[in-house]
Amino acid sequence: MTSSSTSSSPLGTVLAGLPGIRDAAEAFYKDLHAHPELGLDEHRTAGRVAERLRHWGYRVTEGIGGTGVVGVLANGEGPTVLFRADMDALPVQEATGLPYASTVTTTGPGGHAQPVMHACGHDMHITCLLGFAALMAEAKDVWQGTVVALFQPSEERGDGADAMLDDGLVDRIPRPDVAFAQHVLPLPAGCVGVRPGPFLSAADNLRITLFGRGAHGSMPQAGIDPVVMAAMCVVRLQTIVSRELAPTTPAALTVGSIVAGTSPNVIPESAVIELNIRTYDDTTRRTVLDAVRRCVDAEAAASGAPKEPLIERLGEFPPTVNDAGVAERLDRAFRAHFGDDAGTIALQTASEDFSKIPDAFGIPFAYWGIGCVDPGTYRTAAGRGTVQQDIPVNHSPAFAPVVQPTLDTGVSALTVAALAWLGGKNT
Amino acid sequence: MTSSSTSSSPLGTVLAGLPGIRDAAEAFYKDLHAHPELGLDEHRTAGRVAERLRHWGYRVTEGIGGTGVVGVLANGEGPTVLFRADMDALPVQEATGLPYASTVTTTGPGGHAQPVMHACGHDMHITCLLGFAALMAEAKDVWQGTVVALFQPSEERGDGADAMLDDGLVDRIPRPDVAFAQHVLPLPAGCVGVRPGPFLSAADNLRITLFGRGAHGSMPQAGIDPVVMAAMCVVRLQTIVSRELAPTTPAALTVGSIVAGTSPNVIPESAVIELNIRTYDDTTRRTVLDAVRRCVDAEAAASGAPKEPLIERLGEFPPTVNDAGVAERLDRAFRAHFGDDAGTIALQTASEDFSKIPDAFGIPFAYWGIGCVDPGTYRTAAGRGTVQQDIPVNHSPAFAPVVQPTLDTGVSALTVAALAWLGGKNT
Amino acid sequence: MTSSSTSSSPLGTVLAGLPGIRDAAEAFYKDLHAHPELGLDEHRTAGRVAERLRHWGYRVTEGIGGTGVVGVLANGEGPTVLFRADMDALPVQEATGLPYASTVTTTGPGGHAQPVMHACGHDMHITCLLGFAALMAEAKDVWQGTVVALFQPSEERGDGADAMLDDGLVDRIPRPDVAFAQHVLPLPAGCVGVRPGPFLSAADNLRITLFGRGAHGSMPQAGIDPVVMAAMCVVRLQTIVSRELAPTTPAALTVGSIVAGTSPNVIPESAVIELNIRTYDDTTRRTVLDAVRRCVDAEAAASGAPKEPLIERLGEFPPTVNDAGVAERLDRAFRAHFGDDAGTIALQTASEDFSKIPDAFGIPFAYWGIGCVDPGTYRTAAGRGTVQQDIPVNHSPAFAPVVQPTLDTGVSALTVAALAWLGGKNT
Amino acid sequence: MTSSSTSSSPLGTVLAGLPGIRDAAEAFYKDLHAHPELGLDEHRTAGRVAERLRHWGYRVTEGIGGTGVVGVLANGEGPTVLFRADMDALPVQEATGLPYASTVTTTGPGGHAQPVMHACGHDMHITCLLGFAALMAEAKDVWQGTVVALFQPSEERGDGADAMLDDGLVDRIPRPDVAFAQHVLPLPAGCVGVRPGPFLSAADNLRITLFGRGAHGSMPQAGIDPVVMAAMCVVRLQTIVSRELAPTTPAALTVGSIVAGTSPNVIPESAVIELNIRTYDDTTRRTVLDAVRRCVDAEAAASGAPKEPLIERLGEFPPTVNDAGVAERLDRAFRAHFGDDAGTIALQTASEDFSKIPDAFGIPFAYWGIGCVDPGTYRTAAGRGTVQQDIPVNHSPAFAPVVQPTLDTGVSALTVAALAWLGGKNT
């Protein structure tokens, strides 16, 4: 990581505190990693976060949306900037072999023991945001404005941002002017990447039940075959991406599950398909969702189905579309600070609920990625910004960010972003 | 051909005249073969037919439905029995090498010369019916009732029966009690076969225009792709036979033609498919036609087509379904006369418009087949009643019935049928 | 039921014994119905059958193929005629409300209680064959030859005939000249129907595993989608019936089950389809099985599958194709005895393993159906020979043959068949 | 158009000559527009170009690849920079109503009169390159290096660059260090846009013949249906874009044409589909072409085709992928000169053969677009860089670039590019 910041600039001044908090931050990270909690169950995590924030002088609100925590550091006139970290872990059995690996289990559906692991790096997000919060509190005299540090529960299931908003978030914290979030990605640690416009996809999961009419397999004329109906739907759904979207419009439609019948010689009553849609803007999302409805209705009609397909929403994430102006300003700040380690990141196919928070306030936002893979093991042949496929990626049991320079980079990136908005005001 | 008829029976008495007319009949047949005429253009043929009928004492009406001819021989009290032969030839270039092969051409569409050939055996049908008419006239003292010999134009295009009916046929001839027709088939000459119920299929030809929206091939999102729409229709139409009919219900749906677009990189405005449907009863026919409508409408809807598909009927034939009682009575008469050369024939996939005539009168009918292939060349391994695939079949340029015993069999079969209805009345 | 048999004919003499055994036969039937046993578990049934046969003087072999029983009554010179009844019941919870309804349960897979019911009429088949055996034993002086009464286990699962054959059946009983079996069908009780040639379909059940490559739903390029592969297979398999068989060749191919994936946004590793094929002759059966292999291999290749689909046979039944000569002779005998209650039956889509027995001996056979529905409740509008769809049919929990005239008809039909082969020899 | 260039800079000095040549350039453009010539027939055009180049002191080579012209202006030490314009027109009937509209016809295929029109703006490309050539010649004292002005025939058919290369281009002109080309696009006149990496798609046109076996429509079992085979191919080909490419990889596969059969009731012998593939990089192109081969081979195998499909290439264009470094340097120069009228252009779906020339030399290149639509008629709501759909676009009979500021912008853009490489050397 190169830095053009001089210690005499506000940024340099704030970051000068980093070595002083590094050991504590790393220890905090490892503790979080060893104590993962599932969505809306982040009680220990939230308590430790709140305790730290209060320690550094933040005004803290706990329990927003269950386990959400917000710390506010008002520091005179100037913009209000919100930074968000997500706190929840995943029901994954950790297989990293790390000394601080999780051995936590919780009680899952049906009373079975369920392993828990920070397999998506939210522990790193928390630690970076806390580290940044500490540095900003220590160096209040070189910046002015207000920092809002928001720790959100339950991002993985997509209901944490909603939970905080439903619990009155908008009226319970100062209105921000801009919002930021960062996420660890399988890029070389030390790297930072942002992009204007679409960054993460919207995701929509649908369950579609197709109704036929059962019959003995030897009497197709007495039935309406839902297996053929479902097959034709799967085939027809392929044409949405291939024919209804521009070749340059990124999107994916995957039918991940198809289930019908239990016997080779009985035509079943119905079939169920479950599908996942990834889009990067609301127009495309609407186009695809409408096309799915149109296609399955029509294929059911082609089969002479006794009733229309039932489409149920299993969950959804909005697209994460960075504000172009904010992202470009951020990009310049990152490049100024990180040099060649900053760059434009490729479009990602993951999804997030972060954007619901700035959308609720009606404010612009930017989301960025930081690398978390040991640069020495990252294949040099791959272009920067390209996700490599042979590295344990987020959600894998072997997902293991290198603590450094990931942590320092995350704290620094948050600080760079903060001072790109707050920095110049204090002089 | 074996015969159980004794010369003292009415049948024996009538057929005793056969040797006396054989040479003339064969010559007449070869003359007809050498002078084929297309549908509704059978002027020479009709003239020769009418002349012969008058010669034998029939009351003749000419020009019904253009070139149709009907001869009536009233012979006292008793049933009225109608026999029908079709007269038209086909636009096929004869390749039989026969001494009496056709060299006729006519002026076809666009002023081009068009070859003409009796490639479906209608010349044999005419000759047999005339031979029978002669025998019945010669032996008027052994039977009573009325014989109606009807020579129909334009069977191939399916509009000849309609032409005669539209021209008042029902009011211009005595009302028959029963109607018969026979057709040469690629079975061993000498054989006769009938079956109760379905004999020939209904045929429906449809042209379906599928409307999309044109666009450059690189901009599928700007168009509605009629090529994909047509492909999905072809795929979906397969399920009508596979899923909507009982496994034991015979039917065929063939998309014989698909045409869309002229350039690889332009999405065309529309696509056209043409299809042929073969069914053997009205319920199945209606089921399939309704399913075609339902399927193409739905596939167009699945594509988001700007308007419903246009379905045009290109022509249709009714199913030819023999009256069970008439067919069984005929079957017994055939077996009694022809012995092992008579049998139950398999369902045929060809189509006919003959049945429109008895249907117009509201009377029962039976249709039967006679063989026309040299028995020596007919593979002995094949079961009787099975159409062999390596023999030039009807409509082929090489289609060449052996004159005998085909002609004698056809005359005899008509006589057997006649006397099964008329025979017993004279004693 | 009308009868042309006079009491002075051998048939008349044998059937004169029927009133004398009727009460006992009905009681035997109801007892069997109340004590159903699943395939290869027919110990009580087999014991009662053997006891009766011995009582009437049959030489009895028990335990062939587990629970199979064969009684032989040698009665002088003459043909040997085999009659077969099947003995097993089904795992169905009876819902007929009959006083003699089954309340039997057995221990099923996993130790769960499993209801058992004679829901396919095998109890009637047993009783009829025993009644016939009694009558033939009583009237030995009017016929000569040998009667073989064979009681087969486990027809429903298709392994009972094989079990008897594997247990040396061919060498343990006299070689028959012809074999017969009958089955109750949802036709009016009192009716008997046979047909030459195909009667019951062959059935083949296949499980096909299609191998893809799993991936996250947002990264289709990293996977090979088995859901699309399976859908294309289902679509493609429709074309076997629609395009590869003659329109007049009866056949059905049903994909009764399709299962792949457990999550909407994960491309699974594989998909499984299960299908049932019904054909009526070995050539068609082979054509369809070969086409299934060809289609799924090719669709897997089109998807770029990492390995060929795995096709497993889940079970199979041969076609039941009556010998034409035997069936016609039987038909004449039925019509002579039953008058208008005898007729040609339509092709049935059920399957049987009976034919394996005559096939093992290399002898001809005929299989026929007898009605079992109260004629008063049988819709008069329906043509005879048509299976009505609103009547509880075989395998239904409400399947309840009317005891009479079903039982008398079944006994009579067996006797008519026997004496059509054995009858004339004694005079 | 804004300009930050001062007249004292080399760029300012060169462009100071623009007003002096403007009238002549506009007249030259209108003359070219009124005299369009099809590919490899650009004799008049090439002659006028060569005459002008010689007039300004360029060393001129004519007739390279038929009608290609290259002018070289060597001006001391420094880089050699190649600029390419394409010269051919299209067989389109002009419908612009312009005073200088084309009325030219030529003799087309079959001897028919064929209209000719500059419907793709190549006349503008020529004029701009000549205007630039004039300005550079006039201001030789403010820059140094070598300018190569290359006028290529037959771009539309994709064979002009190959023709020049096949004719020894690489050995007949000085080796350039970098190459440039520009194209008018339906953006507001005055705008200039470039982008690093992919700019234009590769295009591959294929004709695929699928072989079946003909049969009568009523006998599908005797044939192998190429209509179903083609439909399945069309359906299957959709899955290449939907399943085999990353959601973020732009690509299009359009089946623009499908033709099989001439009659509804005859299964034809074969079917032909023609398709167009658009990709933006060689890996994707190869992936798609391989997948097409795999899919159609497999679908033919699924149908049991008698032989493999025949795939013929109807034409192809490489992708046009700008060198990132060259494009970024150019972008900076454009933004410096044109201000807000310069920007990043969206990926275009058109194709070009320009890149073959720099590829033959092994040198980097950049391709850019200039607007040609009257800014007043360009909808203000549309984002810059978005192609509007209601404007007559390239290849339309109504395509009519506004002469100004299109011409000035094109001359200026070439000059900016030239001096970004040549400019700094002379001081």
Short mmCIF file of N, CA and C in Angstrom, two decimals, chain A residues 303-390:
data_model
loop_
_atom_site.label_atom_id
_atom_site.label_comp_id
_atom_site.label_asym_id
_atom_site.label_seq_id
_atom_site.Cartn_x
_atom_site.Cartn_y
_atom_site.Cartn_z
N SER A 303 -50.30 -25.46 -22.06
CA SER A 303 -50.58 -26.81 -21.57
C SER A 303 -52.05 -27.01 -21.25
N GLY A 304 -52.83 -25.94 -21.26
CA GLY A 304 -54.22 -26.05 -20.85
C GLY A 304 -54.36 -26.22 -19.34
N ALA A 305 -53.50 -25.55 -18.60
CA ALA A 305 -53.48 -25.72 -17.15
C ALA A 305 -54.82 -25.30 -16.54
N PRO A 306 -55.23 -26.01 -15.48
CA PRO A 306 -56.52 -25.67 -14.86
C PRO A 306 -56.50 -24.35 -14.12
N LYS A 307 -55.30 -23.90 -13.70
CA LYS A 307 -55.24 -22.55 -13.14
C LYS A 307 -53.86 -21.95 -13.34
N GLU A 308 -53.80 -20.65 -13.15
CA GLU A 308 -52.56 -19.92 -13.38
C GLU A 308 -51.48 -20.36 -12.40
N PRO A 309 -50.24 -20.29 -12.81
CA PRO A 309 -49.15 -20.60 -11.89
C PRO A 309 -49.17 -19.67 -10.69
N LEU A 310 -48.76 -20.22 -9.57
CA LEU A 310 -48.62 -19.43 -8.35
C LEU A 310 -47.16 -19.00 -8.24
N ILE A 311 -46.94 -17.70 -8.18
CA ILE A 311 -45.57 -17.20 -8.05
C ILE A 311 -45.42 -16.60 -6.66
N GLU A 312 -44.50 -17.16 -5.91
CA GLU A 312 -44.24 -16.67 -4.56
C GLU A 312 -42.83 -16.09 -4.49
N ARG A 313 -42.69 -14.98 -3.80
CA ARG A 313 -41.37 -14.37 -3.64
C ARG A 313 -40.71 -14.99 -2.42
N LEU A 314 -39.52 -15.52 -2.62
CA LEU A 314 -38.79 -16.14 -1.52
C LEU A 314 -37.81 -15.18 -0.88
N GLY A 315 -37.63 -14.01 -1.43
CA GLY A 315 -36.65 -13.08 -0.90
C GLY A 315 -36.13 -12.22 -2.03
N GLU A 316 -35.64 -11.05 -1.67
CA GLU A 316 -35.17 -10.16 -2.72
C GLU A 316 -34.17 -9.18 -2.16
N PHE A 317 -33.26 -8.77 -3.00
CA PHE A 317 -32.30 -7.72 -2.67
C PHE A 317 -32.38 -6.67 -3.77
N PRO A 318 -32.26 -5.41 -3.41
CA PRO A 318 -32.23 -4.37 -4.46
C PRO A 318 -30.86 -4.38 -5.14
N PRO A 319 -30.76 -3.76 -6.30
CA PRO A 319 -29.42 -3.58 -6.88
C PRO A 319 -28.66 -2.55 -6.05
N THR A 320 -27.37 -2.67 -6.04
CA THR A 320 -26.53 -1.67 -5.36
C THR A 320 -25.87 -0.83 -6.45
N VAL A 321 -26.39 0.36 -6.64
CA VAL A 321 -25.95 1.23 -7.74
C VAL A 321 -25.33 2.47 -7.15
N ASN A 322 -24.03 2.55 -7.28
CA ASN A 322 -23.34 3.71 -6.71
C ASN A 322 -23.71 5.00 -7.44
N ASP A 323 -23.84 6.04 -6.67
CA ASP A 323 -24.00 7.37 -7.26
C ASP A 323 -22.73 7.70 -8.03
N ALA A 324 -22.90 8.15 -9.26
CA ALA A 324 -21.72 8.34 -10.11
C ALA A 324 -20.80 9.43 -9.56
N GLY A 325 -21.38 10.53 -9.10
CA GLY A 325 -20.56 11.63 -8.59
C GLY A 325 -19.82 11.22 -7.33
N VAL A 326 -20.51 10.58 -6.43
CA VAL A 326 -19.88 10.14 -5.18
C VAL A 326 -18.77 9.14 -5.48
N ALA A 327 -19.06 8.19 -6.39
CA ALA A 327 -18.08 7.15 -6.69
C ALA A 327 -16.85 7.75 -7.36
N GLU A 328 -17.06 8.72 -8.22
CA GLU A 328 -15.90 9.31 -8.90
C GLU A 328 -15.04 10.13 -7.93
N ARG A 329 -15.69 10.85 -7.04
CA ARG A 329 -14.95 11.61 -6.02
C ARG A 329 -14.18 10.65 -5.11
N LEU A 330 -14.82 9.56 -4.77
CA LEU A 330 -14.19 8.55 -3.93
C LEU A 330 -13.01 7.91 -4.65
N ASP A 331 -13.22 7.63 -5.93
CA ASP A 331 -12.18 7.00 -6.74
C ASP A 331 -10.92 7.88 -6.77
N ARG A 332 -11.16 9.16 -6.97
CA ARG A 332 -10.01 10.08 -6.98
C ARG A 332 -9.30 10.06 -5.64
N ALA A 333 -10.08 10.07 -4.58
CA ALA A 333 -9.47 10.06 -3.23
C ALA A 333 -8.71 8.75 -2.99
N PHE A 334 -9.29 7.63 -3.42
CA PHE A 334 -8.61 6.34 -3.25
C PHE A 334 -7.31 6.31 -4.04
N ARG A 335 -7.37 6.76 -5.30
CA ARG A 335 -6.17 6.73 -6.15
C ARG A 335 -5.09 7.64 -5.57
N ALA A 336 -5.55 8.77 -5.02
CA ALA A 336 -4.57 9.69 -4.42
C ALA A 336 -3.87 9.04 -3.23
N HIS A 337 -4.64 8.28 -2.47
CA HIS A 337 -4.06 7.69 -1.27
C HIS A 337 -3.39 6.34 -1.53
N PHE A 338 -4.08 5.47 -2.27
CA PHE A 338 -3.59 4.09 -2.43
C PHE A 338 -2.74 3.88 -3.68
N GLY A 339 -2.72 4.89 -4.55
CA GLY A 339 -1.91 4.75 -5.77
C GLY A 339 -2.39 3.58 -6.60
N ASP A 340 -1.46 2.75 -7.03
CA ASP A 340 -1.80 1.63 -7.92
C ASP A 340 -2.65 0.56 -7.25
N ASP A 341 -2.76 0.62 -5.96
CA ASP A 341 -3.61 -0.36 -5.29
C ASP A 341 -5.09 0.02 -5.35
N ALA A 342 -5.39 1.17 -5.88
CA ALA A 342 -6.78 1.56 -6.07
C ALA A 342 -7.12 1.41 -7.54
N GLY A 343 -8.32 1.07 -7.81
CA GLY A 343 -8.71 0.91 -9.21
C GLY A 343 -10.20 0.73 -9.35
N THR A 344 -10.60 0.60 -10.61
CA THR A 344 -12.02 0.36 -10.87
C THR A 344 -12.28 -1.13 -10.76
N ILE A 345 -13.27 -1.48 -10.00
CA ILE A 345 -13.56 -2.88 -9.77
C ILE A 345 -14.61 -3.35 -10.79
N ALA A 346 -14.58 -4.65 -11.11
CA ALA A 346 -15.57 -5.19 -12.05
C ALA A 346 -16.93 -5.32 -11.35
N LEU A 347 -17.95 -5.37 -12.15
CA LEU A 347 -19.30 -5.60 -11.67
C LEU A 347 -19.32 -6.92 -10.89
N GLN A 348 -19.95 -6.93 -9.73
CA GLN A 348 -20.02 -8.13 -8.91
C GLN A 348 -21.42 -8.74 -8.97
N THR A 349 -21.48 -10.07 -8.88
CA THR A 349 -22.79 -10.72 -8.94
C THR A 349 -23.41 -10.98 -7.57
N ALA A 350 -22.76 -10.54 -6.52
CA ALA A 350 -23.36 -10.68 -5.20
C ALA A 350 -24.45 -9.63 -5.00
N SER A 351 -25.15 -9.71 -3.87
CA SER A 351 -26.23 -8.77 -3.57
C SER A 351 -26.14 -8.32 -2.12
N GLU A 352 -26.78 -7.21 -1.83
CA GLU A 352 -26.67 -6.51 -0.54
C GLU A 352 -27.97 -5.80 -0.23
N ASP A 353 -28.22 -5.56 1.05
CA ASP A 353 -29.38 -4.73 1.39
C ASP A 353 -28.97 -3.35 1.90
N PHE A 354 -27.66 -3.06 1.85
CA PHE A 354 -27.18 -1.77 2.34
C PHE A 354 -27.94 -0.59 1.74
N SER A 355 -28.18 -0.64 0.44
CA SER A 355 -28.71 0.53 -0.26
C SER A 355 -30.08 0.95 0.26
N LYS A 356 -30.77 0.06 0.94
CA LYS A 356 -32.08 0.46 1.47
C LYS A 356 -31.96 1.60 2.48
N ILE A 357 -30.80 1.64 3.16
CA ILE A 357 -30.63 2.69 4.17
C ILE A 357 -30.49 4.06 3.53
N PRO A 358 -29.50 4.29 2.65
CA PRO A 358 -29.47 5.61 1.99
C PRO A 358 -30.76 5.89 1.20
N ASP A 359 -31.35 4.85 0.59
CA ASP A 359 -32.59 5.11 -0.15
C ASP A 359 -33.69 5.64 0.78
N ALA A 360 -33.70 5.12 2.00
CA ALA A 360 -34.74 5.59 2.94
C ALA A 360 -34.53 7.06 3.28
N PHE A 361 -33.27 7.49 3.30
CA PHE A 361 -32.99 8.90 3.57
C PHE A 361 -33.05 9.74 2.29
N GLY A 362 -33.06 9.08 1.16
CA GLY A 362 -33.03 9.81 -0.11
C GLY A 362 -31.69 10.45 -0.39
N ILE A 363 -30.61 9.77 -0.01
CA ILE A 363 -29.26 10.34 -0.16
C ILE A 363 -28.41 9.44 -1.06
N PRO A 364 -27.37 10.02 -1.67
CA PRO A 364 -26.48 9.23 -2.52
C PRO A 364 -25.56 8.36 -1.67
N PHE A 365 -25.03 7.34 -2.32
CA PHE A 365 -24.11 6.46 -1.59
C PHE A 365 -23.09 5.87 -2.54
N ALA A 366 -22.03 5.31 -1.93
CA ALA A 366 -21.09 4.49 -2.69
C ALA A 366 -20.68 3.30 -1.83
N TYR A 367 -20.47 2.22 -2.50
CA TYR A 367 -20.11 0.93 -1.91
C TYR A 367 -18.80 0.53 -2.57
N TRP A 368 -17.86 0.04 -1.79
CA TRP A 368 -16.62 -0.37 -2.42
C TRP A 368 -16.13 -1.71 -1.89
N GLY A 369 -15.15 -2.25 -2.56
CA GLY A 369 -14.60 -3.53 -2.16
C GLY A 369 -13.15 -3.39 -1.74
N ILE A 370 -12.73 -4.21 -0.77
CA ILE A 370 -11.31 -4.29 -0.41
C ILE A 370 -10.88 -5.74 -0.52
N GLY A 371 -9.65 -5.90 -0.94
CA GLY A 371 -9.11 -7.25 -1.09
C GLY A 371 -8.84 -7.90 0.26
N CYS A 372 -8.84 -9.22 0.29
CA CYS A 372 -8.59 -9.92 1.56
C CYS A 372 -7.75 -11.19 1.36
N VAL A 373 -7.17 -11.34 0.15
CA VAL A 373 -6.40 -12.55 -0.14
C VAL A 373 -4.91 -12.23 -0.05
N ASP A 374 -4.20 -13.11 0.56
CA ASP A 374 -2.74 -12.93 0.66
C ASP A 374 -2.19 -12.64 -0.74
N PRO A 375 -1.60 -11.48 -0.95
CA PRO A 375 -1.14 -11.15 -2.31
C PRO A 375 -0.15 -12.15 -2.86
N GLY A 376 0.57 -12.79 -2.01
CA GLY A 376 1.56 -13.76 -2.49
C GLY A 376 0.92 -14.99 -3.09
N THR A 377 -0.27 -15.30 -2.64
CA THR A 377 -0.93 -16.48 -3.19
C THR A 377 -1.87 -16.11 -4.33
N TYR A 378 -2.07 -14.82 -4.53
CA TYR A 378 -2.96 -14.38 -5.60
C TYR A 378 -2.20 -14.50 -6.92
N ARG A 379 -2.77 -15.22 -7.84
CA ARG A 379 -2.04 -15.47 -9.08
C ARG A 379 -1.72 -14.16 -9.78
N THR A 380 -0.46 -13.99 -10.10
CA THR A 380 -0.06 -12.73 -10.71
C THR A 380 -0.59 -12.60 -12.12
N ALA A 381 -0.89 -13.71 -12.74
CA ALA A 381 -1.35 -13.62 -14.13
C ALA A 381 -2.73 -12.99 -14.24
N ALA A 382 -3.53 -13.10 -13.17
CA ALA A 382 -4.90 -12.59 -13.26
C ALA A 382 -4.89 -11.08 -13.23
N GLY A 383 -5.72 -10.51 -13.99
CA GLY A 383 -5.84 -9.06 -13.98
C GLY A 383 -6.41 -8.63 -12.65
N ARG A 384 -5.98 -7.51 -12.17
CA ARG A 384 -6.56 -6.93 -10.97
C ARG A 384 -8.05 -6.70 -11.24
N GLY A 385 -8.85 -6.95 -10.26
CA GLY A 385 -10.29 -6.74 -10.44
C GLY A 385 -11.00 -8.00 -10.92
N THR A 386 -10.20 -9.02 -11.22
CA THR A 386 -10.81 -10.28 -11.64
C THR A 386 -10.88 -11.23 -10.45
N VAL A 387 -12.07 -11.75 -10.20
CA VAL A 387 -12.21 -12.71 -9.11
C VAL A 387 -11.64 -14.05 -9.57
N GLN A 388 -10.71 -14.58 -8.84
CA GLN A 388 -10.13 -15.87 -9.19
C GLN A 388 -10.99 -17.00 -8.67
N GLN A 389 -11.06 -18.07 -9.43
CA GLN A 389 -12.01 -19.12 -9.07
C GLN A 389 -11.43 -20.21 -8.19
N ASP A 390 -10.12 -20.22 -8.02
CA ASP A 390 -9.55 -21.29 -7.21
C ASP A 390 -9.20 -20.82 -5.81
#
